[in-house]
Short mmCIF file of C-alpha atoms in Angstrom, two decimals:
data_model
loop_
_atom_site.label_atom_id
_atom_site.label_comp_id
_atom_site.label_asym_id
_atom_site.label_seq_id
_atom_site.Cartn_x
_atom_site.Cartn_y
_atom_site.Cartn_z
CA UNK A 1 10.78 -30.91 -33.05
CA UNK A 2 11.86 -33.62 -35.74
CA UNK A 3 13.98 -32.51 -38.70
CA UNK A 4 13.43 -34.20 -41.48
CA UNK A 5 14.63 -34.54 -45.23
CA UNK A 6 11.38 -34.19 -46.19
CA UNK A 7 11.09 -31.10 -44.15
CA UNK A 8 14.13 -29.62 -45.91
CA UNK A 9 13.69 -30.15 -49.32
CA UNK A 10 9.66 -28.56 -48.97
CA UNK A 11 12.43 -25.11 -47.32
CA UNK A 12 13.75 -25.71 -50.93
CA UNK A 13 10.83 -25.76 -52.42
CA UNK A 14 9.69 -22.50 -50.94
CA UNK A 15 12.89 -20.86 -51.53
CA UNK A 16 13.36 -20.35 -47.83
CA UNK A 17 16.92 -21.95 -48.05
CA UNK A 18 19.39 -23.48 -50.95
CA UNK A 19 19.64 -26.78 -52.02
CA UNK A 20 23.35 -26.89 -51.08
CA UNK A 21 22.50 -25.08 -47.49
CA UNK A 22 20.01 -27.81 -47.47
CA UNK A 23 22.39 -30.65 -47.81
CA UNK A 24 25.34 -29.42 -45.56
CA UNK A 25 22.91 -28.76 -42.47
CA UNK A 26 21.38 -32.23 -43.50
CA UNK A 27 24.66 -33.21 -42.58
CA UNK A 28 25.38 -31.44 -39.83
CA UNK A 29 22.56 -32.63 -38.30
CA UNK A 30 23.07 -36.50 -39.12
CA UNK A 31 26.94 -36.06 -37.69
CA UNK A 32 25.48 -34.22 -34.34
CA UNK A 33 23.33 -37.23 -33.98
CA UNK A 34 25.16 -40.30 -35.02
CA UNK A 35 25.39 -41.23 -31.52
CA UNK A 36 22.25 -40.37 -30.41
CA UNK A 37 19.85 -43.29 -30.12
CA UNK A 38 17.20 -43.03 -32.58
CA UNK A 39 14.56 -45.41 -33.98
CA UNK A 40 16.21 -46.58 -37.24
CA UNK A 41 17.13 -49.99 -38.19
CA UNK A 42 20.85 -49.45 -37.46
CA UNK A 43 20.00 -48.33 -34.01
CA UNK A 44 17.32 -51.25 -33.86
CA UNK A 45 20.08 -54.41 -34.72
CA UNK A 46 22.35 -52.20 -31.97
CA UNK A 47 19.80 -52.52 -29.12
CA UNK A 48 18.48 -55.70 -29.98
CA UNK A 49 21.77 -57.77 -30.68
CA UNK A 50 22.17 -55.69 -26.88
CA UNK A 51 19.75 -56.86 -24.98
CA UNK A 52 20.08 -60.86 -26.42
CA UNK A 53 23.70 -60.88 -25.25
CA UNK A 54 22.52 -58.96 -21.85
CA UNK A 55 19.77 -61.42 -21.30
CA UNK A 56 21.59 -64.53 -21.90
CA UNK A 57 23.91 -63.57 -19.08
CA UNK A 58 21.47 -62.85 -16.91
CA UNK A 59 17.27 -63.24 -17.13
CA UNK A 60 18.09 -66.48 -19.65
CA UNK A 61 20.40 -68.06 -18.09
CA UNK A 62 19.86 -72.02 -17.15
CA UNK A 63 21.21 -74.57 -15.20
CA UNK A 64 23.64 -75.68 -17.48
CA UNK A 65 26.21 -73.30 -16.05
CA UNK A 66 26.21 -74.06 -12.58
CA UNK A 67 27.98 -77.23 -14.13
CA UNK A 68 31.33 -75.63 -14.14
CA UNK A 69 31.36 -75.18 -10.57
CA UNK A 70 32.01 -71.90 -8.25
CA UNK A 71 35.59 -71.22 -10.03
CA UNK A 72 34.79 -72.25 -13.64
CA UNK A 73 31.54 -69.90 -13.64
CA UNK A 74 33.66 -66.88 -12.02
CA UNK A 75 36.35 -67.22 -14.69
CA UNK A 76 34.07 -67.47 -17.55
CA UNK A 77 32.21 -64.58 -16.17
CA UNK A 78 35.53 -62.50 -16.04
CA UNK A 79 36.19 -63.56 -19.84
CA UNK A 80 33.35 -62.87 -21.29
CA UNK A 81 33.64 -59.64 -19.50
CA UNK A 82 36.93 -58.71 -20.69
CA UNK A 83 35.66 -59.52 -24.39
CA UNK A 84 32.77 -57.11 -23.61
CA UNK A 85 35.09 -53.93 -22.36
CA UNK A 86 37.73 -55.27 -25.21
CA UNK A 87 34.70 -54.55 -28.20
CA UNK A 88 33.54 -51.36 -26.54
CA UNK A 89 36.92 -49.95 -27.05
CA UNK A 90 37.34 -51.13 -30.79
CA UNK A 91 33.61 -49.51 -31.33
CA UNK A 92 34.58 -46.38 -29.53
CA UNK A 93 38.48 -45.87 -31.13
CA UNK A 94 35.75 -46.14 -34.26
CA UNK A 95 33.41 -43.45 -33.48
CA UNK A 96 30.76 -45.71 -32.73
CA UNK A 97 29.75 -44.96 -29.31
CA UNK A 98 26.22 -46.53 -29.49
CA UNK A 99 27.37 -50.13 -29.54
CA UNK A 100 30.37 -49.41 -27.35
CA UNK A 101 28.14 -48.57 -24.81
CA UNK A 102 25.83 -51.53 -25.20
CA UNK A 103 29.23 -53.95 -25.02
CA UNK A 104 30.04 -52.11 -21.97
CA UNK A 105 26.78 -52.60 -20.45
CA UNK A 106 27.22 -56.29 -21.33
CA UNK A 107 30.42 -56.24 -19.16
CA UNK A 108 28.74 -54.97 -16.06
CA UNK A 109 25.50 -57.00 -16.23
CA UNK A 110 28.14 -59.88 -15.84
CA UNK A 111 29.50 -58.88 -12.35
CA UNK A 112 26.36 -60.32 -10.14
CA UNK A 113 26.58 -63.61 -12.27
CA UNK A 114 30.55 -63.14 -11.29
CA UNK A 115 30.24 -62.75 -7.62
CA UNK A 116 27.67 -65.57 -7.51
CA UNK A 117 30.71 -67.62 -9.05
CA UNK A 118 33.36 -66.52 -6.42
CA UNK A 119 31.06 -67.10 -3.25
CA UNK A 120 30.41 -70.48 -4.52
CA UNK A 121 34.26 -71.14 -4.80
CA UNK A 122 35.10 -70.00 -1.46
CA UNK A 123 31.98 -71.53 0.09
CA UNK A 124 30.41 -69.31 1.60
CA UNK A 125 26.94 -68.90 -0.44
CA UNK A 126 24.24 -69.54 1.92
CA UNK A 127 21.90 -72.11 0.38
CA UNK A 128 21.06 -74.29 -2.62
CA UNK A 129 19.56 -71.45 -4.86
CA UNK A 130 20.87 -71.11 -8.54
CA UNK A 131 21.75 -67.73 -10.15
CA UNK A 132 18.72 -68.07 -12.33
CA UNK A 133 16.52 -67.29 -9.36
CA UNK A 134 18.36 -63.41 -8.89
CA UNK A 135 15.69 -62.17 -11.34
CA UNK A 136 12.91 -64.24 -9.59
CA UNK A 137 13.23 -63.73 -5.97
CA UNK A 138 13.19 -62.00 -3.15
CA UNK A 139 16.56 -63.05 -1.13
CA UNK A 140 18.80 -61.13 1.68
CA UNK A 141 21.91 -62.72 0.20
CA UNK A 142 21.75 -61.17 -2.80
CA UNK A 143 23.08 -58.07 -1.63
CA UNK A 144 26.85 -58.78 -2.33
CA UNK A 145 25.58 -59.36 -6.06
CA UNK A 146 23.96 -55.70 -5.95
CA UNK A 147 26.76 -53.91 -4.67
CA UNK A 148 29.33 -55.22 -6.16
CA UNK A 149 27.19 -54.58 -9.48
CA UNK A 150 26.53 -50.96 -8.31
CA UNK A 151 30.05 -50.41 -7.52
CA UNK A 152 31.21 -51.78 -10.99
CA UNK A 153 28.46 -49.79 -13.13
CA UNK A 154 29.84 -46.94 -11.69
CA UNK A 155 33.40 -47.40 -11.88
CA UNK A 156 32.80 -48.08 -15.17
CA UNK A 157 29.98 -45.55 -15.63
CA UNK A 158 32.82 -42.85 -14.73
CA UNK A 159 35.32 -44.11 -16.94
CA UNK A 160 33.17 -44.30 -20.32
CA UNK A 161 30.03 -41.84 -19.59
CA UNK A 162 28.44 -44.17 -21.85
CA UNK A 163 24.11 -43.44 -21.02
CA UNK A 164 23.02 -47.18 -21.77
CA UNK A 165 25.31 -48.11 -18.45
CA UNK A 166 22.65 -46.37 -16.43
CA UNK A 167 19.95 -49.42 -17.06
CA UNK A 168 21.82 -51.86 -15.24
CA UNK A 169 22.28 -49.54 -12.09
CA UNK A 170 18.49 -48.72 -12.20
CA UNK A 171 17.81 -52.45 -12.25
CA UNK A 172 20.17 -52.99 -8.94
CA UNK A 173 18.49 -50.57 -7.23
CA UNK A 174 15.28 -51.56 -7.67
CA UNK A 175 16.18 -55.05 -6.97
CA UNK A 176 18.43 -54.39 -4.09
CA UNK A 177 15.53 -52.34 -2.47
CA UNK A 178 13.24 -55.52 -2.62
CA UNK A 179 16.23 -57.33 -1.22
CA UNK A 180 16.94 -54.72 1.95
CA UNK A 181 13.90 -54.34 2.80
CA UNK A 182 13.21 -58.05 2.92
CA UNK A 183 16.54 -58.09 5.09
CA UNK A 184 15.32 -55.53 7.64
CA UNK A 185 12.28 -56.60 7.76
CA UNK A 186 13.13 -60.18 9.24
CA UNK A 187 12.46 -62.40 6.62
CA UNK A 188 8.83 -61.01 5.59
CA UNK A 189 8.15 -61.83 2.18
CA UNK A 190 4.08 -60.98 1.94
CA UNK A 191 2.79 -59.14 -1.34
CA UNK A 192 1.93 -56.22 1.12
CA UNK A 193 5.34 -55.03 2.04
CA UNK A 194 6.64 -56.10 -1.65
CA UNK A 195 3.76 -53.55 -3.20
CA UNK A 196 5.01 -50.52 -0.68
CA UNK A 197 8.80 -50.74 -1.25
CA UNK A 198 7.94 -51.09 -4.88
CA UNK A 199 5.76 -47.94 -4.41
CA UNK A 200 8.00 -45.83 -2.34
CA UNK A 201 11.51 -47.00 -3.60
CA UNK A 202 10.00 -45.94 -7.11
CA UNK A 203 9.69 -42.15 -5.81
CA UNK A 204 12.97 -42.07 -4.59
CA UNK A 205 14.02 -43.07 -7.81
CA UNK A 206 12.44 -40.72 -9.04
CA UNK A 207 13.72 -37.97 -7.28
CA UNK A 208 17.30 -39.27 -7.84
CA UNK A 209 16.24 -39.72 -12.07
CA UNK A 210 15.88 -35.73 -11.45
CA UNK A 211 18.60 -35.07 -9.73
CA UNK A 212 20.57 -36.88 -12.36
CA UNK A 213 18.52 -34.93 -15.10
CA UNK A 214 19.39 -31.35 -13.95
CA UNK A 215 22.68 -32.36 -13.47
CA UNK A 216 23.44 -33.60 -16.97
CA UNK A 217 21.31 -31.46 -18.31
CA UNK A 218 23.78 -29.88 -21.07
CA UNK A 219 25.05 -33.29 -21.76
CA UNK A 220 24.20 -36.56 -22.61
CA UNK A 221 20.57 -38.56 -21.26
CA UNK A 222 22.04 -40.33 -18.11
CA UNK A 223 18.29 -39.79 -16.54
CA UNK A 224 16.14 -41.90 -18.69
CA UNK A 225 16.67 -45.48 -17.15
CA UNK A 226 16.26 -44.45 -14.11
CA UNK A 227 12.95 -42.69 -14.37
CA UNK A 228 11.70 -45.51 -16.61
CA UNK A 229 12.13 -47.96 -13.69
CA UNK A 230 11.83 -45.40 -11.11
CA UNK A 231 8.09 -44.80 -12.74
CA UNK A 232 7.51 -48.39 -13.16
CA UNK A 233 7.93 -49.50 -9.64
CA UNK A 234 6.11 -46.26 -8.37
CA UNK A 235 2.99 -46.97 -10.49
CA UNK A 236 3.13 -50.69 -10.55
CA UNK A 237 3.38 -50.56 -6.77
CA UNK A 238 0.37 -47.96 -6.24
CA UNK A 239 -1.48 -49.65 -8.98
CA UNK A 240 -1.31 -53.12 -6.61
CA UNK A 241 -2.73 -51.41 -3.91
CA UNK A 242 -6.22 -53.07 -2.82
CA UNK A 243 -8.89 -50.73 -1.43
CA UNK A 244 -12.45 -50.37 -1.43
CA UNK A 245 -12.69 -46.81 -0.88
CA UNK A 246 -13.96 -44.63 -4.01
CA UNK A 247 -11.95 -41.75 -2.67
CA UNK A 248 -8.91 -43.64 -2.74
CA UNK A 249 -9.32 -44.66 -6.38
CA UNK A 250 -10.08 -40.90 -7.22
CA UNK A 251 -7.17 -40.24 -5.76
CA UNK A 252 -5.51 -42.98 -7.65
CA UNK A 253 -6.93 -41.26 -10.95
CA UNK A 254 -5.64 -38.09 -10.45
CA UNK A 255 -1.82 -38.90 -9.63
CA UNK A 256 -1.83 -40.64 -13.08
CA UNK A 257 -3.44 -37.50 -14.10
CA UNK A 258 -0.73 -35.38 -12.50
CA UNK A 259 1.63 -38.09 -13.98
CA UNK A 260 0.69 -37.26 -17.40
CA UNK A 261 1.31 -33.54 -16.63
CA UNK A 262 4.50 -33.95 -15.02
CA UNK A 263 5.58 -36.10 -17.94
CA UNK A 264 4.37 -33.37 -20.37
CA UNK A 265 6.44 -30.70 -18.10
CA UNK A 266 9.59 -32.89 -17.52
CA UNK A 267 9.08 -33.88 -21.56
CA UNK A 268 9.67 -37.50 -20.26
CA UNK A 269 6.92 -40.13 -22.06
CA UNK A 270 6.89 -42.95 -20.06
CA UNK A 271 5.20 -40.65 -17.11
CA UNK A 272 2.96 -39.77 -19.74
CA UNK A 273 2.48 -43.82 -20.69
CA UNK A 274 1.98 -44.95 -17.54
CA UNK A 275 -0.39 -42.21 -16.18
CA UNK A 276 -2.01 -42.39 -19.15
CA UNK A 277 -2.97 -46.52 -18.59
CA UNK A 278 -3.71 -45.74 -14.81
CA UNK A 279 -6.39 -43.39 -15.80
CA UNK A 280 -7.62 -45.68 -18.52
CA UNK A 281 -8.35 -48.36 -15.70
CA UNK A 282 -10.19 -46.12 -13.40
CA UNK A 283 -12.49 -44.80 -16.24
CA UNK A 284 -13.01 -48.85 -16.38
CA UNK A 285 -13.88 -49.67 -12.99
CA UNK A 286 -16.49 -46.29 -13.12
CA UNK A 287 -17.54 -48.17 -16.44
CA UNK A 288 -17.65 -51.73 -14.73
CA UNK A 289 -18.62 -51.44 -11.19
CA UNK A 290 -19.77 -47.72 -10.52
CA UNK A 291 -21.68 -46.95 -13.51
CA UNK A 292 -22.57 -50.37 -14.64
CA UNK A 293 -26.40 -49.84 -15.44
CA UNK A 294 -26.17 -45.90 -16.48
CA UNK A 295 -27.06 -45.07 -19.70
CA UNK A 296 -25.75 -41.65 -18.52
CA UNK A 297 -22.18 -42.26 -18.28
CA UNK A 298 -20.94 -42.69 -22.05
CA UNK A 299 -22.23 -39.59 -22.92
CA UNK A 300 -20.97 -37.72 -19.97
CA UNK A 301 -17.70 -39.47 -20.53
CA UNK A 302 -17.99 -37.97 -24.30
CA UNK A 303 -18.41 -35.01 -23.12
CA UNK A 304 -15.31 -34.82 -20.81
CA UNK A 305 -13.19 -36.06 -24.00
CA UNK A 306 -14.49 -33.56 -25.66
CA UNK A 307 -14.21 -30.73 -23.55
CA UNK A 308 -10.52 -32.10 -23.22
CA UNK A 309 -10.19 -31.69 -26.68
CA UNK A 310 -11.30 -28.13 -26.35
CA UNK A 311 -8.79 -27.69 -23.97
CA UNK A 312 -6.04 -28.49 -25.91
CA UNK A 313 -7.10 -25.93 -28.68
CA UNK A 314 -7.28 -23.57 -26.48
CA UNK A 315 -3.70 -24.06 -24.68
CA UNK A 316 -2.07 -24.43 -28.28
CA UNK A 317 -3.34 -20.54 -28.98
CA UNK A 318 -1.72 -19.91 -25.64
CA UNK A 319 0.70 -22.40 -25.50
CA UNK A 320 4.26 -20.13 -25.83
CA UNK A 321 3.04 -17.33 -23.45
CA UNK A 322 1.61 -19.56 -20.70
CA UNK A 323 5.26 -21.67 -20.66
CA UNK A 324 7.04 -18.70 -20.43
CA UNK A 325 5.45 -17.38 -17.45
CA UNK A 326 5.32 -21.04 -16.01
CA UNK A 327 8.90 -21.68 -16.59
CA UNK A 328 9.26 -17.97 -14.79
CA UNK A 329 8.09 -19.83 -11.53
CA UNK A 330 10.66 -22.86 -11.73
CA UNK A 331 14.25 -23.09 -10.72
CA UNK A 332 16.93 -21.97 -13.21
CA UNK A 333 18.57 -25.50 -13.26
CA UNK A 334 14.92 -26.81 -13.97
CA UNK A 335 14.48 -24.07 -16.25
CA UNK A 336 17.51 -24.80 -18.21
CA UNK A 337 16.80 -28.27 -18.36
CA UNK A 338 13.51 -28.12 -19.91
CA UNK A 339 14.73 -24.92 -22.39
CA UNK A 340 17.66 -27.72 -23.48
CA UNK A 341 15.46 -30.76 -24.05
CA UNK A 342 13.06 -28.96 -25.51
#
């Protein structure tokens, strides 16, 4: 339920609360959510600037920095990281926790670049692959950069407790699963292996996200980024699997529908979005391949859609009672999580 100023004004008009109470309540609500990510212009600027800065040192890194040599890259990375941490502390001292977290994340994102420069300087880099390939290809020797990023990310997160710091940790876990599997599998870079690893890694990351979600149920949302990349890895690996069996494709649709249910229960939209895309892909497959020439298919699909709407009406009438009964069956920690997130 989203509280808006318009809702408070309407409550004043209906004499539910006074104008003074509405003003004080609005001020209290804004102070409570000042450091919570929101979809407004200020926060969009925060994250846009942060992602541009992080992207410049990660995804969009070009070959120009190679001219500085290993030691140059290493010390420049340390300098940039120091500046990021200084700005993080500067913003935190002024109560601006969102930009403080973004600047701390920028510093953590420089870790693989610093380790790359250090390896180049010490002459232990195993081949001639440049840093920009880190985000493009699977290589076993990225593991040192990934382990270092995890260590630094966890230390900074333990110290500062900014939820956005989980983002580089989640991305690194995804990368490391691919590189580690390839190394253990004797250098097999096949797409079949990548898809399977992505699928199973996604399952593990979703489990980790749920654990983090439960552990942090009374504090900030530290599980968002792990859920996001976990669902992306799982759904992407599952969707890219090849199968000529209609039964397997139907199971795929059922899994996507289950993701929608899980997303609603956990109040995590990422499950709903990807689940809905997967369900639509299956319906597209039915329309294009299975029932290509059937005039009954659009009618049947429309009927199913109307039935789903009707089920939504029935659910709304009994939602509170059914929700309470269902939550009584859940473990205490998970029930507390759902009640707190609601």
